[in-house]
Amino acid sequence: MESASASAQALREQIAATEARLQKLKDELAQVEASDAARYLNGLSLNGGPVTPQNGSAKWPLLNEEYQRYGRQMIVPSIGIQAGQLRLKSSSVLIIGAGGLGCPAAAYIAGAGVGTIGIVDGDTVETSNLHRQILHSTSKVGMRKAESAISYLKSLNPNPTYIAHTEHISPQNAQEIVERYDLVLDCTDNPASRYLISDVCVLLSKPLVSASALRTDGQLIVLNSPPLPPGNEAGGPCYRCVFPKPPPAESVVSCGDGGILGPVVGVMGVLQAVEAIKIIVEGKLAPSPEIQEGLKATPTSMLLFSALSPQPFRSVRLRSRRPGCFACSKDSGLSLEGLQSGSLDYVLFCGLASSANVLTPEERIEAAEYAKIREREHLLLDVREKVQFDICHLDGSINIPFSAFQGGAKAENDGKVPTWLPESLPKEAPIYVVCRLGNDSQVVTRKLKESGLDSGGKRWIGDIRGGLKAWKQQVDENWPEY
Amino acid sequence: MASETIPITVEFTGGLEMLFADQRKHSLSVPAKDERGQAVTVGWLVHYLCVEVMKDPRKEMFVLDGHVRPGILVLINDADWELEGEASYALQARDNILFVSTLHGG
């Protein structure tokens, strides 16, 4: 066994080294090709007259290779070359988030020949990303997402200029990053960054293509398009026009907690690329002054995608700019200086999840300690959703999902013995509550004690600190972590 | 005619269906008049759904402080209810009322 795993390790190292060498060669090739192109373009601008360089004639605005590469999209009548391909080539697009939305969006934006592409992401690649984040691969686990994405994109199309921003977007860096680009794609995964990105796009007059996804649903909305200054009612609505108040933090579910089907978020990312290309090709990045004068209020629409619905796509009509909007109305309270100085706390605005450290240390037990008392009479209550319980659970545990403990109606049951409590369990036998990471289990423990199930302290009720993740770390390394 | 009813369709998406027995589409017959004899509105419907249709105890995930919770869009026949008079819109036969919870994942 040991020698087999040793030779597997040796092979893995050899593969990693070879892949690194291959990547280096690809990068060198991309550089050589880029300097070739630069030389060609220089020749073009210096010699106005007819010349006959090796790869064709200077009268052609694209490289020979580009005619082949973009030919299939250039012969689409609504694209063409002047309004289409050349506009794409001279435009710049910022993709914020290199995850399930950003990966497919970036692949099509790069493939289409957008001239400059920026990728913002402060995270590193994890194995759990790979089923949907298609620019990353198994060998890139641990690598910066922005860099991993760009290495894929370079091998897909070496022509664009790629810029990696290996940090999360923040009020402090947002202006500096966003102002270098013509158009922004919001491919992030939380409300705080969605409000921030919308605000920055309003302040810097950038159209914004925003999408989101969870489980089997997705949503797409084009915001601040046309990107007219705050106070101009003809501009497109911003995120705050549609969602003036953030949702309560408890109602926000991440892909990590709620799950996500890969192609669902993929569809939404691809649709973002479609909308971005439309805005560029239709000349809507910055409307001319004449257009600005003549425009009336511009309502927007939201595309809803529900993979399980008999009619999976549905478009709904939304409002135009909201009078009195905090960001884009004439009464706007936003400014770039205010943003820089940190006067707007987006994380606070969207609220913090309140689950951390609800319990005192005495109400919690380490996974390793719990492992030692497993033989004694007790109840292990697993409060993960059933679909997660079905993947793996500890022997003897019973499953009552966290959602069943939420809501005001439960108060009616206070003082009564819950139906899920086994009748055979002695009145003073302790109850251990467990979940995936040790947050929900604290909330449930508190609720159980408040309902009087601890018989005034005679029965110990507490949670397993760090949940089943800690169980894997401390007790059973073969425990499946999903 | 207290027994007069109007047929409407109510739909939930973006995860809200989980609060309504995992059912996305509900065909309902609702009373045409409220208890004061007024024509029923979308605002009345929200309360009705909370009391009569929703079995899940997590009411605050749908209605918060007497209003539809922030982060939920209400669409009347596929248009934002803000374009239709919001809660005061009087329900018509065969209306489609869609509640969409905003998603944030990506």
XYZ file of C-alpha atoms in Angstrom:
588
model
C 0.000 0.000 0.000
C 2.635 2.475 1.082
C 4.806 2.028 -1.978
C 1.730 2.325 -4.214
C 0.722 5.622 -2.647
C 4.340 6.801 -2.802
C 4.530 6.119 -6.516
C 1.132 7.792 -7.014
C 2.515 10.835 -5.214
C 5.625 10.792 -7.421
C 3.438 10.645 -10.533
C 1.302 13.504 -9.259
C 4.383 15.642 -8.738
C 5.685 14.743 -12.186
C 2.336 15.723 -13.766
C 2.262 19.016 -11.868
C 5.813 19.833 -12.984
C 5.038 18.965 -16.611
C 1.866 21.046 -16.532
C 3.802 23.990 -15.136
C 6.381 23.634 -17.942
C 3.583 23.439 -20.543
C 1.956 26.561 -19.121
C 5.289 28.407 -19.277
C 5.680 27.461 -22.963
C 2.115 28.624 -23.695
C 2.778 31.940 -21.985
C 5.979 32.400 -23.998
C 4.103 31.627 -27.199
C 1.363 34.111 -26.305
C 4.018 36.785 -25.700
C 5.715 36.109 -29.041
C 2.357 36.262 -30.810
C 1.399 39.458 -29.003
C 4.644 41.210 -29.991
C 4.127 40.038 -33.589
C 0.720 41.653 -33.531
C 2.115 44.832 -31.978
C 4.776 45.062 -34.705
C 2.103 44.613 -37.331
C -0.113 47.296 -35.800
C 2.848 49.707 -35.519
C 3.619 49.198 -39.186
C -0.030 49.923 -39.883
C -0.064 53.290 -38.157
C 3.355 54.397 -39.483
C 2.821 53.512 -43.098
C -0.452 54.964 -44.256
C 0.201 53.806 -47.813
C -0.234 50.364 -49.234
C 2.237 47.873 -47.868
C 2.379 44.133 -48.203
C 3.329 42.632 -44.891
C 3.613 38.851 -44.671
C 0.225 38.317 -43.122
C -1.806 40.227 -45.657
C -2.192 43.906 -46.344
C -2.138 46.897 -44.014
C -5.480 48.017 -45.322
C -7.154 45.344 -43.230
C -8.040 46.486 -39.738
C -7.790 43.010 -38.204
C -5.011 40.451 -38.271
C -5.396 37.582 -40.698
C -5.742 35.228 -37.775
C -8.551 37.377 -36.368
C -10.593 37.134 -39.570
C -10.524 33.377 -39.171
C -11.054 33.429 -35.434
C -14.032 35.821 -35.423
C -15.363 35.036 -38.915
C -18.317 32.969 -37.764
C -19.610 35.795 -35.586
C -18.659 38.595 -37.998
C -20.893 37.181 -40.728
C -23.897 37.387 -38.417
C -25.755 40.395 -39.899
C -26.339 42.098 -36.538
C -22.596 41.917 -35.719
C -20.524 42.639 -38.848
C -17.125 44.251 -38.703
C -17.389 48.039 -38.328
C -20.136 48.214 -35.726
C -19.427 44.749 -34.401
C -15.971 43.252 -34.347
C -14.010 46.510 -34.269
C -16.156 47.818 -31.416
C -15.565 44.605 -29.488
C -11.829 44.905 -30.097
C -11.672 48.490 -28.856
C -13.813 47.858 -25.781
C -12.902 46.777 -22.272
C -14.988 44.613 -19.952
C -14.573 44.036 -16.223
C -15.781 40.715 -14.808
C -16.165 40.837 -11.026
C -16.084 37.307 -9.654
C -14.422 34.351 -11.396
C -16.923 31.775 -10.142
C -19.944 29.999 -11.601
C -21.147 33.125 -13.451
C -17.791 34.753 -14.203
C -16.162 31.674 -15.736
C -18.598 31.058 -18.606
C -19.141 34.811 -19.088
C -15.385 35.392 -19.390
C -14.899 32.503 -21.803
C -17.420 33.953 -24.277
C -16.279 37.575 -23.762
C -12.686 36.523 -24.490
C -13.694 34.254 -27.345
C -15.657 37.106 -28.949
C -12.528 39.267 -29.105
C -13.149 41.995 -26.526
C -9.882 43.965 -26.458
C -9.275 44.272 -22.720
C -10.655 41.958 -20.056
C -10.228 42.418 -16.318
C -11.013 39.711 -13.779
C -11.560 40.526 -10.100
C -11.461 37.746 -7.506
C -9.646 37.408 -4.211
C -10.421 33.718 -3.704
C -8.472 30.607 -4.542
C -9.762 27.594 -6.469
C -11.367 24.818 -4.387
C -12.407 21.329 -5.446
C -16.055 22.169 -4.678
C -15.923 24.929 -7.359
C -15.045 22.665 -10.255
C -18.497 21.349 -11.197
C -19.511 24.830 -12.345
C -16.490 27.132 -12.551
C -15.354 25.901 -15.914
C -12.156 27.933 -16.356
C -10.538 26.217 -13.377
C -9.385 22.629 -13.283
C -8.276 19.984 -10.831
C -4.603 20.881 -11.214
C -5.404 24.520 -10.324
C -6.861 23.861 -6.868
C -5.191 26.346 -4.504
C -4.328 28.832 -7.283
C -5.721 32.383 -7.332
C -9.013 32.312 -9.246
C -8.237 35.478 -11.222
C -4.921 34.003 -12.375
C -6.329 30.556 -13.048
C -9.106 32.095 -15.173
C -6.689 34.226 -17.165
C -4.354 31.318 -17.874
C -7.333 29.466 -19.401
C -8.477 32.540 -21.334
C -4.982 33.126 -22.752
C -4.902 29.634 -24.163
C -8.414 30.168 -25.575
C -7.585 33.518 -27.186
C -4.172 35.162 -26.807
C -5.250 38.402 -28.531
C -6.986 40.348 -25.718
C -5.129 42.136 -22.948
C -5.922 40.418 -19.650
C -5.677 42.075 -16.267
C -5.884 40.070 -13.022
C -7.135 41.882 -9.912
C -6.415 39.306 -7.213
C -8.424 41.001 -4.477
C -12.082 41.340 -3.569
C -13.878 44.462 -4.686
C -14.150 46.974 -1.827
C -15.279 50.589 -1.428
C -11.588 51.527 -1.296
C -10.409 49.817 -4.499
C -13.646 49.928 -6.510
C -13.115 53.259 -8.294
C -9.513 52.510 -9.241
C -10.475 49.130 -10.706
C -13.786 49.980 -12.389
C -12.798 53.292 -14.035
C -10.405 51.537 -16.434
C -13.246 49.635 -18.135
C -16.270 50.402 -20.339
C -18.701 47.805 -19.006
C -19.066 45.730 -15.841
C -20.389 42.211 -15.221
C -21.485 41.531 -11.657
C -20.672 37.854 -11.124
C -20.369 38.059 -7.336
C -22.264 36.072 -4.727
C -23.457 38.406 -1.980
C -25.751 41.435 -1.539
C -23.052 43.738 -0.100
C -20.894 43.535 -3.228
C -23.963 43.842 -5.482
C -24.927 47.185 -3.879
C -21.307 48.356 -3.988
C -20.810 47.448 -7.646
C -24.093 49.111 -8.632
C -23.167 52.307 -6.772
C -19.722 52.475 -8.404
C -21.212 51.889 -11.853
C -23.669 54.768 -11.272
C -20.879 57.070 -10.101
C -18.604 56.192 -13.027
C -21.408 55.894 -15.648
C -20.788 52.251 -16.597
C -23.526 49.906 -17.801
C -23.859 46.892 -15.500
C -24.942 43.366 -16.382
C -25.927 41.563 -13.195
C -26.822 37.904 -12.722
C -27.296 35.493 -9.861
C -28.204 31.859 -9.332
C -29.110 29.385 -6.617
C -30.155 25.737 -6.716
C -32.076 25.471 -10.031
C -33.017 29.147 -10.505
C -31.255 32.124 -12.058
C -31.927 35.832 -12.554
C -30.494 38.334 -15.039
C -30.884 42.104 -15.123
C -29.203 44.900 -17.092
C -28.755 47.993 -14.920
C -27.693 51.605 -15.447
C -28.137 51.228 -19.195
C -28.063 53.804 -20.701
C -25.451 54.893 -18.140
C -26.557 58.495 -17.706
C -25.454 60.664 -14.768
C -27.415 60.609 -11.482
C -30.492 62.804 -11.752
C -31.084 62.089 -15.451
C -34.344 60.146 -15.448
C -33.635 58.720 -18.896
C -30.833 56.562 -17.493
C -31.439 52.913 -16.764
C -32.416 51.995 -13.186
C -29.729 50.841 -10.769
C -29.749 47.943 -8.284
C -31.070 50.278 -5.563
C -34.003 51.357 -7.777
C -35.115 47.730 -7.954
C -34.073 46.746 -4.419
C -34.060 49.897 -2.266
C -33.804 47.830 0.941
C -31.435 44.875 1.343
C -32.970 41.529 2.302
C -32.561 40.442 5.927
C -29.281 38.551 6.294
C -31.108 35.386 7.451
C -32.914 35.187 4.108
C -29.710 35.240 2.032
C -28.632 31.759 0.986
C -25.246 31.098 -0.619
C -24.449 28.368 -3.139
C -22.334 26.752 -0.409
C -25.373 26.412 1.869
C -28.256 26.058 -0.591
C -26.503 24.259 -3.429
C -26.246 25.075 -7.121
C -26.658 23.053 -10.295
C -23.621 23.748 -12.524
C -25.327 24.369 -15.869
C -27.967 26.612 -14.236
C -25.402 29.163 -13.118
C -23.580 28.500 -16.401
C -26.652 29.541 -18.413
C -26.832 32.793 -16.460
C -23.137 33.567 -17.043
C -23.509 32.877 -20.755
C -26.532 35.205 -20.877
C -24.431 37.919 -19.225
C -21.927 37.574 -22.069
C -24.792 37.902 -24.581
C -26.030 41.118 -22.946
C -22.492 42.545 -22.759
C -21.868 41.872 -26.452
C -25.253 43.432 -27.318
C -24.463 46.626 -25.389
C -21.047 46.953 -27.071
C -22.157 46.111 -30.595
C -25.262 48.286 -30.425
C -23.071 51.249 -29.430
C -24.725 51.651 -26.035
C -21.608 51.912 -23.876
C -21.892 55.688 -23.752
C -24.847 57.256 -25.538
C -24.157 60.403 -27.559
C -25.443 63.748 -26.164
C -28.259 63.865 -28.753
C -29.533 60.534 -27.537
C -29.299 61.689 -23.923
C -31.541 64.679 -24.660
C -34.223 62.756 -26.453
C -34.574 59.779 -24.145
C -37.570 59.157 -21.934
C -37.481 57.072 -18.783
C -36.025 53.657 -19.597
C -37.640 50.737 -17.811
C -35.677 47.524 -17.532
C -36.662 43.897 -17.412
C -35.532 40.882 -15.460
C -35.089 37.466 -16.985
C -36.018 34.603 -14.695
C -34.723 31.110 -15.349
C -36.247 28.160 -13.513
C -34.736 24.925 -14.759
C -37.528 22.792 -13.276
C -40.419 24.872 -14.560
C -42.336 23.735 -17.679
C -41.546 27.180 -19.137
C -37.999 27.739 -17.931
C -37.526 31.309 -19.242
C -39.734 34.217 -18.231
C -39.163 37.925 -18.666
C -40.805 40.419 -16.332
C -41.065 44.198 -16.724
C -39.451 46.299 -14.022
C -39.477 49.992 -13.265
C -37.357 52.838 -14.612
C -35.154 54.988 -12.349
C -36.748 55.531 -8.931
C -37.409 59.140 -7.986
C -35.460 59.734 -4.789
C -33.143 56.744 -5.342
C -30.179 56.938 -2.971
C -27.748 56.276 -5.843
C -29.017 57.506 -9.208
C -31.638 60.225 -8.547
C -31.020 63.957 -8.327
C -31.110 63.533 -4.530
C -28.272 61.004 -4.650
C -26.302 60.683 -1.435
C -23.412 59.002 -3.202
C -20.005 60.395 -4.092
C -16.654 58.886 -5.016
C -15.070 60.729 -2.068
C -17.647 59.252 0.308
C -16.943 55.807 -1.080
C -13.179 56.192 -0.663
C -13.487 57.495 2.888
C -15.525 54.449 3.888
C -18.604 56.452 4.884
C -20.772 53.698 3.428
C -20.473 50.355 5.182
C -21.966 47.876 2.736
C -21.523 44.861 4.979
C -23.334 46.631 7.812
C -26.016 47.911 5.414
C -26.784 44.340 4.376
C -26.636 43.069 7.961
C -24.456 40.414 9.499
C -25.572 36.855 9.951
C -26.112 36.631 13.685
C -25.384 32.961 14.245
C -21.764 33.102 15.423
C -21.219 32.359 19.116
C -24.756 32.278 20.382
C -23.746 29.810 23.088
C -21.355 29.981 26.042
C -18.337 27.613 26.101
C -20.141 25.488 28.759
C -22.954 24.812 26.333
C -20.623 23.371 23.703
C -18.564 20.219 23.373
C -15.582 19.415 21.169
C -16.129 16.699 18.574
C -13.320 14.620 20.102
C -14.964 14.826 23.549
C -18.329 13.831 22.111
C -16.686 10.803 20.458
C -15.699 9.552 23.931
C -19.217 9.661 25.388
C -20.981 8.088 22.384
C -21.604 4.908 24.395
C -23.605 6.705 27.075
C -27.339 7.274 26.892
C -27.993 10.478 24.926
C -29.711 11.905 21.860
C -27.820 13.246 18.857
C -29.973 15.738 16.960
C -28.738 16.543 13.436
C -30.296 19.811 12.214
C -28.993 19.829 8.631
C -31.550 19.765 5.815
C -32.697 16.250 4.943
C -30.892 16.217 1.597
C -27.607 16.700 3.451
C -28.481 14.184 6.184
C -29.082 11.632 3.426
C -25.531 12.107 2.119
C -23.982 11.122 5.466
C -24.890 11.095 9.135
C -23.635 9.650 12.392
C -25.202 6.363 13.515
C -28.097 6.830 15.900
C -28.658 10.499 15.082
C -32.130 11.800 14.284
C -32.788 14.502 11.702
C -34.963 17.555 12.353
C -33.941 20.242 9.841
C -32.993 23.727 11.018
C -35.866 25.215 9.008
C -38.361 23.388 11.223
C -37.073 25.356 14.221
C -37.421 28.751 12.566
C -40.428 31.011 12.631
C -42.706 32.447 15.282
C -45.309 29.658 15.196
C -42.967 27.376 17.168
C -43.605 29.471 20.258
C -47.015 27.801 20.562
C -45.220 24.551 21.314
C -43.236 25.986 24.202
C -43.471 23.829 27.275
C -44.722 20.795 25.321
C -42.524 17.823 24.620
C -41.671 17.831 20.908
C -43.046 14.879 18.950
C -39.606 13.936 17.642
C -38.223 13.259 21.120
C -38.047 9.459 21.570
C -40.284 8.366 24.465
C -37.609 5.909 25.557
C -35.109 8.701 26.221
C -34.666 9.248 29.981
C -35.717 12.706 31.121
C -32.190 13.696 32.126
C -30.318 12.174 29.183
C -28.337 14.908 27.428
C -29.135 16.183 23.917
C -26.278 16.999 21.552
C -27.102 19.159 18.552
C -24.950 18.931 15.451
C -24.935 20.568 12.011
C -22.439 21.044 9.190
C -20.265 23.848 10.590
C -21.553 24.577 14.084
C -23.695 27.686 13.501
C -27.272 26.419 13.093
C -26.680 23.961 15.937
C -26.141 26.889 18.323
C -29.376 28.563 17.304
C -31.335 25.326 17.743
C -29.713 24.612 21.122
C -30.764 28.049 22.328
C -34.334 27.478 21.082
C -34.586 24.056 22.733
C -33.442 25.467 26.062
C -35.817 28.411 25.808
C -38.687 25.997 25.171
C -37.951 24.340 28.497
C -36.692 21.029 27.144
C -33.714 21.178 29.526
C -36.126 20.797 32.506
C -34.691 23.806 34.252
C -31.110 22.647 33.833
C -31.593 18.958 34.781
C -30.977 17.903 31.196
C -27.789 19.110 29.479
C -28.429 20.475 25.996
C -25.521 21.704 23.925
C -23.958 21.607 20.499
C -20.897 20.057 18.927
C -18.483 22.886 18.258
C -17.541 23.141 14.594
C -20.151 20.564 13.548
C -19.394 17.591 11.329
C -16.449 19.447 9.819
C -14.802 19.235 13.257
C -15.826 15.550 13.502
C -13.800 14.904 10.351
C -10.807 16.867 11.633
C -10.779 15.441 15.153
C -12.331 11.991 14.987
C -12.815 10.375 11.592
C -10.664 11.455 8.677
C -12.687 9.234 6.329
C -15.873 11.187 7.042
C -17.241 12.476 3.701
C -17.058 16.264 3.570
C -19.229 17.716 0.823
C -72.998 37.961 -2.624
C -70.446 37.128 -0.007
C -69.710 33.815 -1.681
C -68.587 35.340 -5.003
C -65.018 34.368 -5.845
C -62.458 35.205 -8.505
C -59.975 32.762 -9.989
C -56.321 33.824 -9.896
C -52.941 32.185 -10.252
C -50.236 32.751 -7.663
C -46.657 31.661 -8.354
C -43.521 31.547 -6.232
C -39.941 31.352 -7.439
C -36.349 31.958 -6.323
C -36.777 29.632 -3.322
C -40.037 31.129 -1.994
C -41.851 28.006 -3.164
C -40.134 26.191 -0.277
C -42.365 28.177 2.089
C -45.444 27.023 0.175
C -45.128 23.250 0.313
C -42.562 23.233 -2.522
C -45.324 24.120 -4.961
C -44.487 26.829 -7.476
C -47.893 27.390 -8.977
C -51.153 27.728 -7.020
C -54.540 28.098 -8.707
C -56.749 29.851 -6.177
C -60.327 31.006 -5.921
C -60.308 33.993 -3.625
C -63.312 35.956 -2.305
C -64.107 38.913 -4.557
C -64.747 41.167 -1.549
C -62.924 41.533 1.748
C -64.674 41.524 5.145
C -65.570 45.211 4.739
C -67.131 44.601 1.332
C -64.256 46.198 -0.578
C -62.786 44.649 -3.735
C -59.782 42.556 -2.756
C -56.304 43.912 -3.498
C -52.824 42.453 -3.826
C -52.141 43.751 -0.326
C -55.125 41.716 0.915
C -53.823 38.707 -1.031
C -50.437 38.827 0.709
C -52.169 38.589 4.092
C -54.510 35.872 2.784
C -51.564 33.790 1.536
C -49.853 34.122 4.883
C -52.915 32.989 6.845
C -54.688 30.568 4.517
C -52.069 29.053 2.211
C -48.694 29.128 3.938
C -48.162 26.156 6.251
C -44.491 26.886 6.932
C -43.943 28.636 10.290
C -41.336 31.006 8.819
C -43.836 33.819 8.117
C -41.086 36.430 8.469
C -39.413 35.049 5.340
C -42.440 36.257 3.380
C -43.892 39.179 5.320
C -41.856 41.432 7.591
C -43.342 44.305 9.628
C -46.597 44.060 7.714
C -44.961 44.364 4.286
C -43.643 41.911 1.736
C -40.093 41.247 2.931
C -37.273 43.265 1.284
C -35.674 41.174 -1.452
C -38.999 39.881 -2.801
C -40.358 41.310 -6.065
C -44.116 41.228 -6.615
C -45.194 40.992 -10.235
C -48.731 41.494 -11.475
C -49.172 39.832 -14.866
C -45.380 39.948 -15.331
C -45.015 43.629 -14.437
C -43.475 45.076 -11.263
C -46.370 45.909 -8.918
C -44.876 49.388 -8.523
C -46.067 49.984 -12.094
C -49.589 48.854 -11.150
C -50.318 50.671 -7.896
C -48.526 48.242 -5.546
C -50.582 46.790 -2.695
C -53.704 48.767 -3.646
C -54.059 47.045 -7.044
C -57.542 45.451 -7.179
C -57.391 41.800 -8.204
C -59.055 40.855 -11.491
C -60.202 37.428 -12.617
C -57.376 35.364 -14.130
C -54.620 37.665 -12.803
C -51.207 36.118 -12.398
C -49.389 37.228 -9.263
C -45.736 36.180 -9.121
C -43.537 36.472 -6.035
C -39.805 36.329 -6.794
C -37.156 36.062 -4.109
C -33.929 37.697 -5.251
C -31.008 35.352 -5.574
C -27.468 36.317 -4.642
C -25.365 33.248 -5.437
C -22.895 33.195 -8.272
